[in-house]
PDB file of C-alpha atoms in Angstrom:
ATOM      1  CA  UNK N   6      19.427 -12.598  39.124  1.00  0.00           C
ATOM      2  CA  UNK N   7      20.477 -11.774  35.596  1.00  0.00           C
ATOM      3  CA  UNK N   8      19.818  -8.820  34.027  1.00  0.00           C
ATOM      4  CA  UNK N   9      18.154  -8.295  31.011  1.00  0.00           C
ATOM      5  CA  UNK N  10      20.005  -7.974  27.382  1.00  0.00           C
ATOM      6  CA  UNK N  11      17.002  -7.459  25.135  1.00  0.00           C
ATOM      7  CA  UNK N  12      17.331  -4.322  23.421  1.00  0.00           C
ATOM      8  CA  UNK N  13      14.943  -1.813  23.633  1.00  0.00           C
ATOM      9  CA  UNK N  14      12.247  -1.360  20.583  1.00  0.00           C
ATOM     10  CA  UNK N  15      12.895   1.661  18.576  1.00  0.00           C
ATOM     11  CA  UNK N  16      10.453   4.421  19.424  1.00  0.00           C
ATOM     12  CA  UNK N  17       7.546   5.036  16.591  1.00  0.00           C
ATOM     13  CA  UNK N  18       9.414   8.519  15.878  1.00  0.00           C
ATOM     14  CA  UNK N  19      13.198   6.811  15.308  1.00  0.00           C
ATOM     15  CA  UNK N  20      13.693   5.871  11.386  1.00  0.00           C
ATOM     16  CA  UNK N  21      13.593   2.238  10.507  1.00  0.00           C
ATOM     17  CA  UNK N  22      16.626   0.663   9.921  1.00  0.00           C
ATOM     18  CA  UNK N  23      17.675   0.176   6.330  1.00  0.00           C
ATOM     19  CA  UNK N  24      16.409  -2.872   4.653  1.00  0.00           C
ATOM     20  CA  UNK N  25      18.582  -6.195   4.622  1.00  0.00           C
ATOM     21  CA  UNK N  26      18.858  -8.284   1.456  1.00  0.00           C
ATOM     22  CA  UNK N  27      17.218 -11.515   3.231  1.00  0.00           C
ATOM     23  CA  UNK N  28      14.182  -9.344   2.405  1.00  0.00           C
ATOM     24  CA  UNK N  29      13.643  -8.816  -1.129  1.00  0.00           C
ATOM     25  CA  UNK N  30      11.147  -6.117  -2.697  1.00  0.00           C
ATOM     26  CA  UNK N  31       7.822  -7.276  -4.043  1.00  0.00           C
ATOM     27  CA  UNK N  32       8.068  -7.646  -7.769  1.00  0.00           C
ATOM     28  CA  UNK N  33       7.365  -4.763 -10.096  1.00  0.00           C
ATOM     29  CA  UNK N  34       4.166  -4.610 -11.210  1.00  0.00           C
ATOM     30  CA  UNK N  35       1.766  -1.282 -12.060  1.00  0.00           C
ATOM     31  CA  UNK N  36       1.740   1.545 -10.229  1.00  0.00           C
ATOM     32  CA  UNK N  37       0.032   1.282  -6.932  1.00  0.00           C
ATOM     33  CA  UNK N  38      -1.202   3.873  -3.869  1.00  0.00           C
ATOM     34  CA  UNK N  39       0.885   3.460  -0.769  1.00  0.00           C
ATOM     35  CA  UNK N  40       0.946   0.459   1.282  1.00  0.00           C
ATOM     36  CA  UNK N  41      -1.656   0.547   4.150  1.00  0.00           C
ATOM     37  CA  UNK N  42      -0.673   0.834   7.471  1.00  0.00           C
ATOM     38  CA  UNK N  43      -0.447  -2.453   8.624  1.00  0.00           C
ATOM     39  CA  UNK N  44       2.182  -3.270   6.001  1.00  0.00           C
ATOM     40  CA  UNK N  45       4.219  -0.542   7.100  1.00  0.00           C
ATOM     41  CA  UNK N  46       3.505  -1.550  10.793  1.00  0.00           C
ATOM     42  CA  UNK N  47       4.601  -4.859  10.002  1.00  0.00           C
ATOM     43  CA  UNK N  48       7.861  -3.993   8.041  1.00  0.00           C
ATOM     44  CA  UNK N  49       8.533  -1.925  10.558  1.00  0.00           C
ATOM     45  CA  UNK N  50       8.019  -4.240  13.633  1.00  0.00           C
ATOM     46  CA  UNK N  51      10.315  -7.163  11.297  1.00  0.00           C
ATOM     47  CA  UNK N  52      13.309  -4.754  10.686  1.00  0.00           C
ATOM     48  CA  UNK N  53      13.211  -3.933  14.559  1.00  0.00           C
ATOM     49  CA  UNK N  54      13.618  -7.740  15.332  1.00  0.00           C
ATOM     50  CA  UNK N  55      16.343  -8.552  12.802  1.00  0.00           C
ATOM     51  CA  UNK N  56      17.958  -5.269  14.332  1.00  0.00           C
ATOM     52  CA  UNK N  57      17.615  -7.088  17.903  1.00  0.00           C
ATOM     53  CA  UNK N  58      18.793 -10.492  16.467  1.00  0.00           C
ATOM     54  CA  UNK N  59      21.717  -8.529  14.971  1.00  0.00           C
ATOM     55  CA  UNK N  60      22.373  -7.176  18.651  1.00  0.00           C
ATOM     56  CA  UNK N  61      22.337  -9.942  20.514  1.00  0.00           C
ATOM     57  CA  UNK N  62      24.525 -11.989  17.820  1.00  0.00           C
ATOM     58  CA  UNK N  63      27.057  -9.026  18.769  1.00  0.00           C
ATOM     59  CA  UNK N  64      26.123  -8.842  22.381  1.00  0.00           C
ATOM     60  CA  UNK N  65      27.455 -12.702  22.558  1.00  0.00           C
ATOM     61  CA  UNK N  66      30.652 -11.333  20.825  1.00  0.00           C
ATOM     62  CA  UNK N  67      31.515  -8.842  22.891  1.00  0.00           C
ATOM     63  CA  UNK N  68      30.530 -10.903  26.405  1.00  0.00           C
ATOM     64  CA  UNK N  69      32.522 -13.831  24.869  1.00  0.00           C
ATOM     65  CA  UNK N  70      35.551 -11.683  24.256  1.00  0.00           C
ATOM     66  CA  UNK N  71      34.863  -9.717  28.235  1.00  0.00           C
ATOM     67  CA  UNK N  72      35.136 -13.531  29.240  1.00  0.00           C
ATOM     68  CA  UNK N  73      38.072 -14.294  27.380  1.00  0.00           C
ATOM     69  CA  UNK N  74      40.101 -11.147  28.572  1.00  0.00           C
ATOM     70  CA  UNK N  75      38.902 -11.376  32.181  1.00  0.00           C
ATOM     71  CA  UNK N  76      41.150 -14.954  32.389  1.00  0.00           C
ATOM     72  CA  UNK N  77      44.219 -12.961  30.935  1.00  0.00           C
ATOM     73  CA  UNK N  78      44.063  -9.894  32.974  1.00  0.00           C
ATOM     74  CA  UNK N  79      41.717  -8.446  35.771  1.00  0.00           C
ATOM     75  CA  UNK N  80      41.379  -5.291  34.003  1.00  0.00           C
ATOM     76  CA  UNK N  81      37.703  -4.012  33.205  1.00  0.00           C
ATOM     77  CA  UNK N  82      37.540  -4.260  29.304  1.00  0.00           C
ATOM     78  CA  UNK N  83      34.832  -1.511  29.494  1.00  0.00           C
ATOM     79  CA  UNK N  84      36.106   1.145  32.100  1.00  0.00           C
ATOM     80  CA  UNK N  85      39.912  -0.120  32.617  1.00  0.00           C
ATOM     81  CA  UNK N  86      39.599  -0.186  36.241  1.00  0.00           C
ATOM     82  CA  UNK N  87      41.483  -2.961  38.189  1.00  0.00           C
ATOM     83  CA  UNK N  88      38.830  -4.961  39.399  1.00  0.00           C
ATOM     84  CA  UNK N  89      39.159  -7.082  42.619  1.00  0.00           C
ATOM     85  CA  UNK N  90      39.079 -10.777  42.481  1.00  0.00           C
ATOM     86  CA  UNK N  91      35.534 -10.579  43.734  1.00  0.00           C
ATOM     87  CA  UNK N  92      34.674  -8.274  41.169  1.00  0.00           C
ATOM     88  CA  UNK N  93      36.051 -10.289  38.200  1.00  0.00           C
ATOM     89  CA  UNK N  94      33.884 -13.751  39.687  1.00  0.00           C
ATOM     90  CA  UNK N  95      30.692 -11.369  39.907  1.00  0.00           C
ATOM     91  CA  UNK N  96      31.305  -9.993  36.170  1.00  0.00           C
ATOM     92  CA  UNK N  97      32.184 -13.039  35.108  1.00  0.00           C
ATOM     93  CA  UNK N  98      29.353 -14.870  36.464  1.00  0.00           C
ATOM     94  CA  UNK N  99      26.501 -12.021  34.949  1.00  0.00           C
ATOM     95  CA  UNK N 100      28.083 -11.956  31.601  1.00  0.00           C
ATOM     96  CA  UNK N 101      28.159 -16.103  31.428  1.00  0.00           C
ATOM     97  CA  UNK N 102      24.460 -16.274  32.466  1.00  0.00           C
ATOM     98  CA  UNK N 103      23.596 -13.829  30.250  1.00  0.00           C
ATOM     99  CA  UNK N 104      25.990 -15.513  27.250  1.00  0.00           C
ATOM    100  CA  UNK N 105      23.681 -18.547  28.194  1.00  0.00           C
ATOM    101  CA  UNK N 106      20.875 -16.687  27.074  1.00  0.00           C
ATOM    102  CA  UNK N 107      21.877 -15.691  24.111  1.00  0.00           C
ATOM    103  CA  UNK N 108      21.005 -18.858  22.133  1.00  0.00           C
ATOM    104  CA  UNK N 109      17.302 -19.413  23.205  1.00  0.00           C
ATOM    105  CA  UNK N 110      16.450 -15.584  22.476  1.00  0.00           C
ATOM    106  CA  UNK N 111      18.203 -15.582  18.936  1.00  0.00           C
ATOM    107  CA  UNK N 112      16.119 -18.959  18.267  1.00  0.00           C
ATOM    108  CA  UNK N 113      12.795 -17.167  19.319  1.00  0.00           C
ATOM    109  CA  UNK N 114      14.166 -14.321  17.171  1.00  0.00           C
ATOM    110  CA  UNK N 115      14.585 -16.164  14.207  1.00  0.00           C
ATOM    111  CA  UNK N 116      11.435 -17.832  14.318  1.00  0.00           C
ATOM    112  CA  UNK N 117       9.618 -14.570  14.979  1.00  0.00           C
ATOM    113  CA  UNK N 118      11.326 -12.976  12.139  1.00  0.00           C
ATOM    114  CA  UNK N 119      10.226 -15.916   9.748  1.00  0.00           C
ATOM    115  CA  UNK N 120       6.707 -15.515  10.761  1.00  0.00           C
ATOM    116  CA  UNK N 121       6.824 -12.178  10.614  1.00  0.00           C
ATOM    117  CA  UNK N 122       7.864 -12.752   6.596  1.00  0.00           C
ATOM    118  CA  UNK N 123       5.816 -15.032   6.349  1.00  0.00           C
ATOM    119  CA  UNK N 124       2.957 -13.126   7.292  1.00  0.00           C
ATOM    120  CA  UNK N 125       4.287  -9.916   5.429  1.00  0.00           C
ATOM    121  CA  UNK N 126       4.340 -11.632   2.387  1.00  0.00           C
ATOM    122  CA  UNK N 127       1.519 -13.124   2.019  1.00  0.00           C
ATOM    123  CA  UNK N 128      -0.364  -9.994   3.582  1.00  0.00           C
ATOM    124  CA  UNK N 129       1.893  -8.152   0.184  1.00  0.00           C
ATOM    125  CA  UNK N 130       0.549 -10.955  -2.177  1.00  0.00           C
ATOM    126  CA  UNK N 131      -3.057 -10.242  -0.881  1.00  0.00           C
ATOM    127  CA  UNK N 132      -2.678  -6.752  -1.096  1.00  0.00           C
ATOM    128  CA  UNK N 133      -0.981  -6.870  -4.548  1.00  0.00           C
ATOM    129  CA  UNK N 134      -3.914  -9.124  -5.603  1.00  0.00           C
ATOM    130  CA  UNK N 135      -6.711  -6.585  -4.821  1.00  0.00           C
ATOM    131  CA  UNK N 136      -4.637  -3.920  -6.375  1.00  0.00           C
ATOM    132  CA  UNK N 137      -4.581  -5.248 -10.021  1.00  0.00           C
ATOM    133  CA  UNK N 138      -8.460  -6.011 -10.028  1.00  0.00           C
ATOM    134  CA  UNK N 139      -9.118  -2.618  -8.893  1.00  0.00           C
ATOM    135  CA  UNK N 140      -6.847  -0.880 -11.581  1.00  0.00           C
ATOM    136  CA  UNK N 141      -9.035  -3.309 -14.235  1.00  0.00           C
ATOM    137  CA  UNK N 142     -11.831  -2.037 -12.814  1.00  0.00           C
ATOM    138  CA  UNK N 143     -10.734   1.775 -13.064  1.00  0.00           C
ATOM    139  CA  UNK N 144      -9.694   0.897 -16.716  1.00  0.00           C
ATOM    140  CA  UNK N 145     -13.393  -0.650 -17.301  1.00  0.00           C
ATOM    141  CA  UNK N 146     -14.825   2.740 -15.653  1.00  0.00           C
ATOM    142  CA  UNK N 147     -13.123   4.872 -18.198  1.00  0.00           C
ATOM    143  CA  UNK N 148     -14.090   3.005 -21.075  1.00  0.00           C
ATOM    144  CA  UNK N 149     -17.880   2.994 -19.747  1.00  0.00           C
ATOM    145  CA  UNK N 150     -17.265   6.961 -19.301  1.00  0.00           C
ATOM    146  CA  UNK N 151     -15.892   7.334 -22.941  1.00  0.00           C
ATOM    147  CA  UNK N 152     -18.674   5.470 -24.137  1.00  0.00           C
ATOM    148  CA  UNK N 153     -20.982   7.459 -22.400  1.00  0.00           C
ATOM    149  CA  UNK N 154     -19.406  10.832 -23.639  1.00  0.00           C
ATOM    150  CA  UNK N 155     -19.763   9.104 -27.503  1.00  0.00           C
ATOM    151  CA  UNK N 156     -23.609   8.408 -26.945  1.00  0.00           C
ATOM    152  CA  UNK N 157     -23.980  11.905 -25.126  1.00  0.00           C
ATOM    153  CA  UNK N 158     -22.870  13.264 -28.219  1.00  0.00           C
ATOM    154  CA  UNK N 159     -25.218  11.051 -30.506  1.00  0.00           C
ATOM    155  CA  UNK N 160     -28.073  12.193 -28.194  1.00  0.00           C
ATOM    156  CA  UNK N 161     -27.572  15.858 -28.908  1.00  0.00           C
ATOM    157  CA  UNK N 162     -27.294  15.062 -32.926  1.00  0.00           C
ATOM    158  CA  UNK N 163     -30.561  13.087 -32.570  1.00  0.00           C
ATOM    159  CA  UNK N 164     -31.833  16.059 -30.800  1.00  0.00           C
ATOM    160  CA  UNK N 165     -30.469  18.990 -32.868  1.00  0.00           C
ATOM    161  CA  UNK N 166     -32.170  16.721 -36.127  1.00  0.00           C
ATOM    162  CA  UNK N 167     -35.705  16.154 -34.185  1.00  0.00           C
ATOM    163  CA  UNK N 168     -35.213  19.864 -33.388  1.00  0.00           C
ATOM    164  CA  UNK N 169     -34.544  20.221 -37.643  1.00  0.00           C
ATOM    165  CA  UNK N 170     -37.442  17.775 -38.290  1.00  0.00           C
ATOM    166  CA  UNK N 171     -39.945  19.893 -35.337  1.00  0.00           C
ATOM    167  CA  UNK N 172     -38.943  23.331 -37.598  1.00  0.00           C
ATOM    168  CA  UNK N 173     -39.831  21.601 -41.185  1.00  0.00           C
ATOM    169  CA  UNK N 174     -42.646  20.815 -39.110  1.00  0.00           C
ATOM    170  CA  UNK N 175     -43.715  23.407 -38.678  1.00  0.00           C
ATOM    171  CA  UNK N 176     -42.972  24.981 -41.768  1.00  0.00           C
ATOM    172  CA  UNK N 177     -45.041  21.981 -43.481  1.00  0.00           C
ATOM    173  CA  UNK N 178     -48.149  22.636 -40.787  1.00  0.00           C
ATOM    174  CA  UNK N 179     -48.052  26.351 -41.896  1.00  0.00           C
ATOM    175  CA  UNK N 180     -47.939  25.669 -45.522  1.00  0.00           C
ATOM    176  CA  UNK N 181     -50.655  23.280 -45.489  1.00  0.00           C
ATOM    177  CA  UNK N 182     -52.790  25.803 -43.590  1.00  0.00           C
ATOM    178  CA  UNK N 183     -52.162  28.260 -46.153  1.00  0.00           C
ATOM    179  CA  UNK N 184     -52.793  25.519 -48.655  1.00  0.00           C
ATOM    180  CA  UNK N 185     -55.862  24.773 -47.126  1.00  0.00           C
ATOM    181  CA  UNK N 186     -56.640  28.795 -46.686  1.00  0.00           C
ATOM    182  CA  UNK N 187     -56.099  28.957 -50.725  1.00  0.00           C
ATOM    183  CA  UNK N 188     -58.159  26.084 -51.298  1.00  0.00           C
ATOM    184  CA  UNK N 189     -60.491  27.756 -49.553  1.00  0.00           C
ATOM    185  CA  UNK N 190     -60.899  30.956 -51.056  1.00  0.00           C
ATOM    186  CA  UNK N 191     -60.596  28.870 -54.778  1.00  0.00           C
ATOM    187  CA  UNK N 192     -63.398  27.304 -53.658  1.00  0.00           C
ATOM    188  CA  UNK N 193     -65.156  30.536 -52.196  1.00  0.00           C
ATOM    189  CA  UNK N 194     -64.049  32.551 -55.542  1.00  0.00           C
ATOM    190  CA  UNK N 195     -65.619  29.550 -57.757  1.00  0.00           C
ATOM    191  CA  UNK N 196     -68.642  29.581 -55.746  1.00  0.00           C
ATOM    192  CA  UNK N 197     -69.253  33.181 -56.735  1.00  0.00           C
ATOM    193  CA  UNK N 198     -68.302  33.014 -59.796  1.00  0.00           C
TER     194      UNK N 198
END
């Protein structure tokens, strides 16, 4: 019967461990919005898995050191209490069992880290590729808006000119009516003479 040595997964409220040199940041590109929760969650999970690997390696070193020191002394390396031969044997057996499990757990963790890094890299690539076209569309939309604003100004100018033409047309109509009246009056005047 062995005691589990896998460290607990950090709670969501605990801060993520600092980035490691093996996970370089994505190449700089144009500004983009914060990554979606899926990417943040996967990064956090990857960091947690890397921390587990580090803890397992440390555990392996500590247990090996404890077992080595148990050969030289019957004092517990943690509490410094003298152990009976039976207690010392039980402690060494438990540590040896756990030590035997560490390489397998480290291998599994390494595979998990590699898989998470691959998935994260792929998701980040897809996210960047999806964002870049969006920026192009936003630029294009801005250009279309500017063009529409220009056309709107042109339409207002044409409308103003049409109103001026309408005013001139009204003046011409009045002038024509006045001319017609004058011609009619002249014709009536000629008929009276």
